[in-house]
Coordinates of C-alpha atoms in Angstrom, one line a residue:
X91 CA 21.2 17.0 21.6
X92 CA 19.0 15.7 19.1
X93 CA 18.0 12.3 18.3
X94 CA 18.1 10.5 15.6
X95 CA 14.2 9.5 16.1
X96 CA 13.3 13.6 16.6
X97 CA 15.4 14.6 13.0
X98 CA 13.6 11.3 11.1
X99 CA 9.8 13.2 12.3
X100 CA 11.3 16.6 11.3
X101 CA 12.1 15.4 8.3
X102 CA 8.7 13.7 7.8
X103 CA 6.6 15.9 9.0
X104 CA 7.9 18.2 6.1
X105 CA 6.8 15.9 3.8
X106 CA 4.0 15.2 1.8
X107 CA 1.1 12.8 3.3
X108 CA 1.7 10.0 0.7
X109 CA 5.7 9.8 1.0
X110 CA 5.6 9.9 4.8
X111 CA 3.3 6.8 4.2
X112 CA 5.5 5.2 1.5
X113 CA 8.2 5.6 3.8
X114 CA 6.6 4.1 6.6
X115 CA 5.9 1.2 4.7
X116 CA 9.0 0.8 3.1
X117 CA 10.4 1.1 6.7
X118 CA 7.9 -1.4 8.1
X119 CA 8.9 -3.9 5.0
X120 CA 12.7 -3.9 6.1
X121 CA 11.9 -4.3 9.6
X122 CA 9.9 -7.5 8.6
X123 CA 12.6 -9.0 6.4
X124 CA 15.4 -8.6 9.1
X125 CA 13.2 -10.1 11.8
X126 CA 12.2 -13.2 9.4
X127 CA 16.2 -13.0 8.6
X128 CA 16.9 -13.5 12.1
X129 CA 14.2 -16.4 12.3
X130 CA 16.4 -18.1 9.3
X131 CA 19.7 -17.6 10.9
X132 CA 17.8 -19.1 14.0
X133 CA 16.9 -22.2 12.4
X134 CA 19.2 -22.8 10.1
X135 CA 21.7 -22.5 13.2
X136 CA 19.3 -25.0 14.9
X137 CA 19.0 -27.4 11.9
X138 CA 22.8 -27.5 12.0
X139 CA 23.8 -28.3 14.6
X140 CA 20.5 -31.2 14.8
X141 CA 22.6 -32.4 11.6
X142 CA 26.0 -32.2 13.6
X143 CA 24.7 -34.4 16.3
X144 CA 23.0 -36.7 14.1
X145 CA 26.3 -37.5 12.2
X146 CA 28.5 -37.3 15.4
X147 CA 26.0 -40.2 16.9
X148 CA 26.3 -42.5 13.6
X149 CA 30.2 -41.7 13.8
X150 CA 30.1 -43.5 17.2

């Protein structure tokens, strides 16, 4: 069975030098903004509930 890693380099490799690269980086560019959209869900999920306690405590 092949995976889907192996058919992404056979497809590649078949291409041309300068769209493997543009690929790469286009690749690369989407991994980044998922990872920094996981760091925002993060801290936005961190800032909330910070705000949640703060009004629960001025509730009391």
């Amino acid at each position: 069975m092949v995976t889907e890693a192996e058919r992404m380099n056979k497809t590649l490799s078949s291409r041309p030098y300068a769209e493997r690269l543009e690929w790469s980086l286009e690749k690369e560019a989407r991994t980044r903004n998922s990872a920094l959209g996981r760091m925002k869900n993060v801290l936005n999920g961190h800032w909330n509930r910070t705000l949640e306690q703060e009004t629960q405590q001025w509730a009391v």
